[in-house]
Short mmCIF file of C-alpha atoms in Angstrom, two decimals:
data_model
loop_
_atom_site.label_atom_id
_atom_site.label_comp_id
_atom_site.label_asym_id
_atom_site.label_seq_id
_atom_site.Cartn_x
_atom_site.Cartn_y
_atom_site.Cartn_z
CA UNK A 241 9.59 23.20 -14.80
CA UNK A 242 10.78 21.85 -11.38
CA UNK A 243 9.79 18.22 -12.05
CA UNK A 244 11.91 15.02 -11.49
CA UNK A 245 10.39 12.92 -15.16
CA UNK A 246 10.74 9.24 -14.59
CA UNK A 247 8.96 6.62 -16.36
CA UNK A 248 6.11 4.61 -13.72
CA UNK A 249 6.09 1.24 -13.75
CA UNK A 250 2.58 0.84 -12.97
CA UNK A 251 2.26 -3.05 -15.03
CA UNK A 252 -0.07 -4.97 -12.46
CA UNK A 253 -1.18 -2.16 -10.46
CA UNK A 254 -4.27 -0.66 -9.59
CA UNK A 255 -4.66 2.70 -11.49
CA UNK A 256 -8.07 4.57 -11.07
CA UNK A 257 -9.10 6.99 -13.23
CA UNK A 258 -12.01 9.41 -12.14
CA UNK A 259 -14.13 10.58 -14.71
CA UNK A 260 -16.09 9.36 -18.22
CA UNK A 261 -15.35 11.59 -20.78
CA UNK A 262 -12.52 12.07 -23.52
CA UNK A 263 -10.00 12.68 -21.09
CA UNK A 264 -10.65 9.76 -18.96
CA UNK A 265 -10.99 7.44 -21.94
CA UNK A 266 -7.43 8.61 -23.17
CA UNK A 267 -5.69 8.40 -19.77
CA UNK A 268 -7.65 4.72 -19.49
CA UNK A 269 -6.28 3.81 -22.79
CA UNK A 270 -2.55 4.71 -21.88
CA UNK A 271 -2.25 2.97 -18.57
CA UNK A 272 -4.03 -0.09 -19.90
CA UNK A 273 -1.14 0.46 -22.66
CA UNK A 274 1.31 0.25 -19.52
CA UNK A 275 -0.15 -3.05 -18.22
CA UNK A 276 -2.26 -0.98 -15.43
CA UNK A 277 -5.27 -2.47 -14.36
CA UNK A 278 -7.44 0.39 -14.44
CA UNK A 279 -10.57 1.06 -12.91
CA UNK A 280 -13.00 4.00 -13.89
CA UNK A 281 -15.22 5.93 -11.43
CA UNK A 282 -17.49 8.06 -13.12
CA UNK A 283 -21.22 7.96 -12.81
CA UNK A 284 -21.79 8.36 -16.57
CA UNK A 285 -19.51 7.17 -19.65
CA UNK A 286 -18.74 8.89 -22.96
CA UNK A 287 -18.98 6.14 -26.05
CA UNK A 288 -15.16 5.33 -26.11
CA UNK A 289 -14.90 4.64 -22.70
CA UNK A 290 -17.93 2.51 -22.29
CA UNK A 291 -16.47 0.30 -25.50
CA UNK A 292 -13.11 -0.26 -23.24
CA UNK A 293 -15.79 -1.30 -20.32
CA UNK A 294 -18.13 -3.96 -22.87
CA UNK A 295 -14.53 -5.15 -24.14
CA UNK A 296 -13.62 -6.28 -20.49
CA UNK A 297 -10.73 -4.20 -20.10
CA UNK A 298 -11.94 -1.53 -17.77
CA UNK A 299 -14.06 -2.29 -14.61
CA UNK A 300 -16.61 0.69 -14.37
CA UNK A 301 -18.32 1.55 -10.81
CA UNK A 302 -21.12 3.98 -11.64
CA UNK A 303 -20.80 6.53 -8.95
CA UNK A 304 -18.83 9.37 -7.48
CA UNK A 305 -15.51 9.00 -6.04
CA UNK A 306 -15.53 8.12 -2.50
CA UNK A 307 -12.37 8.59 -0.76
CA UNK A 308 -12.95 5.83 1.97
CA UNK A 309 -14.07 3.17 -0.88
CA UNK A 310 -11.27 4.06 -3.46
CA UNK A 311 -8.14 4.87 -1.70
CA UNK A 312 -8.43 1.40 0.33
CA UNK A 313 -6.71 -0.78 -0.87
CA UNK A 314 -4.41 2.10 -2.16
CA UNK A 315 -4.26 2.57 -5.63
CA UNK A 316 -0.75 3.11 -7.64
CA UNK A 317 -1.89 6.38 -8.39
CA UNK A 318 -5.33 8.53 -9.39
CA UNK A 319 -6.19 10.44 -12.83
CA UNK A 320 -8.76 12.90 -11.83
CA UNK A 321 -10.25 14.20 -15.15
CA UNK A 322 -13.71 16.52 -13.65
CA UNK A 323 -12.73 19.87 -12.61
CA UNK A 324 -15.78 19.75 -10.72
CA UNK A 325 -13.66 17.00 -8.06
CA UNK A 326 -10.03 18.62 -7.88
CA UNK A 327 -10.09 19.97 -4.55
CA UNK A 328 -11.72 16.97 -2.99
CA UNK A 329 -9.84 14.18 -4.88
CA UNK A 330 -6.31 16.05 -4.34
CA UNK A 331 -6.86 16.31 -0.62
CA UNK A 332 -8.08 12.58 -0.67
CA UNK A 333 -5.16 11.53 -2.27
CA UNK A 334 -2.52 13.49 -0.48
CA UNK A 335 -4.27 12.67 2.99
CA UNK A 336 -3.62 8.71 2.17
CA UNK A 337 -0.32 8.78 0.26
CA UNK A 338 -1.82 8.14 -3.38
CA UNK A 339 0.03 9.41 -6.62
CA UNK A 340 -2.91 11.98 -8.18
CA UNK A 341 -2.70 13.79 -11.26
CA UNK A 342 -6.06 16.04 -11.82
CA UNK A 343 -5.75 17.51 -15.36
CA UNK A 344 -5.89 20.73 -16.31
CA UNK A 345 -4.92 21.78 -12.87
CA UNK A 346 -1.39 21.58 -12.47
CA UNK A 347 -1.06 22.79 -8.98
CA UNK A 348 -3.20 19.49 -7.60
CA UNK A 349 -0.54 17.04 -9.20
CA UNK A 350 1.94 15.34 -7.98
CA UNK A 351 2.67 14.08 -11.41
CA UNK A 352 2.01 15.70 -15.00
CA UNK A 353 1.38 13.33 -18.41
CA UNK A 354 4.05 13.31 -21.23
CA UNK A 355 3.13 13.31 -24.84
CA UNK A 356 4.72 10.09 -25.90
CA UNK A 357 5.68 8.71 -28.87
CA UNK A 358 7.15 5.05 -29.76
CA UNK A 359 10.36 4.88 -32.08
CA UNK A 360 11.18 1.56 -32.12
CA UNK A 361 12.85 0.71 -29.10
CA UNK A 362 12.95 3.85 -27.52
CA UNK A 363 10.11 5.84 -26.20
CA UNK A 364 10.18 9.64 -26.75
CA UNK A 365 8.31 12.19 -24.01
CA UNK A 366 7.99 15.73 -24.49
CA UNK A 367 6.88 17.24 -20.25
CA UNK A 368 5.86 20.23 -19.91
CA UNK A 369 4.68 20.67 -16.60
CA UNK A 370 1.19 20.88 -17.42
CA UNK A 371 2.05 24.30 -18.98
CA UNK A 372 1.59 23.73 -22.81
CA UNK A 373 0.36 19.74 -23.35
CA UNK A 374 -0.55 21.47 -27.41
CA UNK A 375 3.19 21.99 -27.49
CA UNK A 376 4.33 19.29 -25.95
CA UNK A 377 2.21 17.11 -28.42
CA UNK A 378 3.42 18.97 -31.59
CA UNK A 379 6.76 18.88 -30.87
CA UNK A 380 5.89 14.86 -29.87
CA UNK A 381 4.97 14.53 -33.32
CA UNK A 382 7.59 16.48 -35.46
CA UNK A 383 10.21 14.35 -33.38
CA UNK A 384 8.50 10.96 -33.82
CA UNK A 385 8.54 11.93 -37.84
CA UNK A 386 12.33 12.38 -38.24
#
């Protein structure tokens, strides 16, 4: 992996996450976590994510992504979750300067997710590029339980 990992501070910025399923509900959940405020684009919502929406915590604009709507004001950074989007939302991105990450498709990021885990005062991240996020995680978890 040719990455530089560094830890965002994103507490107090605008984070958008593109998409209403699993994925988008768990990337939602972890930059809330962070202090983000977080905004999902999605036209439809799975169950998770539309609790974090009726709790308050998520703003939810039920529609595609639109790059001239959503990259102005610029965001900290985009989580595109729908395969469907990549090629659109990378080129959006990239074209104004915005931090993207689509999942699963580790050539349109300009960042890759960590499986975290909390010990205490320190915060342990297994990267793997986007390469192997089931090894990443497993080896999140054996470390977090010694």
């Amino acid at each position: 992996m040719s990455a530089f990992v560094v830890a965002l501070q994103v507490e107090g910025r605008r984070c958008l996450v593109l998409g209403g399923g699993a994925e988008a509900h768990d990337k939602a959940k972890k930059l809330l976590a962070a202090g983000a405020q977080v905004t999902a684009i999605a036209p439809t919502l799975d169950p998770d994510l539309a609790a974090l929406v009726s709790a308050g915590a998520v703003p939810w604009e039920a529609r595609a992504f639109d790059p001239a709507r959503d990259l102005a004001p610029r965001p900290a950074l985009v989580v595109a979750t729908e395969p469907a989007s990549h090629e659109e939302v990378f080129a959006a991105c990239r074209a104004a300067g915005v931090l993207v990450c689509c999942v699963d498709a580790p050539a349109r990021c300009d960042f890759f997710h960590t499986a975290q885990g909390d010990c205490g005062p320190l915060t342990l991240a297994v990267a793997s590029g986007g390469q192997a996020p089931a090894l990443a995680k497993a080896l999140r978890d054996q470390l977090v339980a010694q």
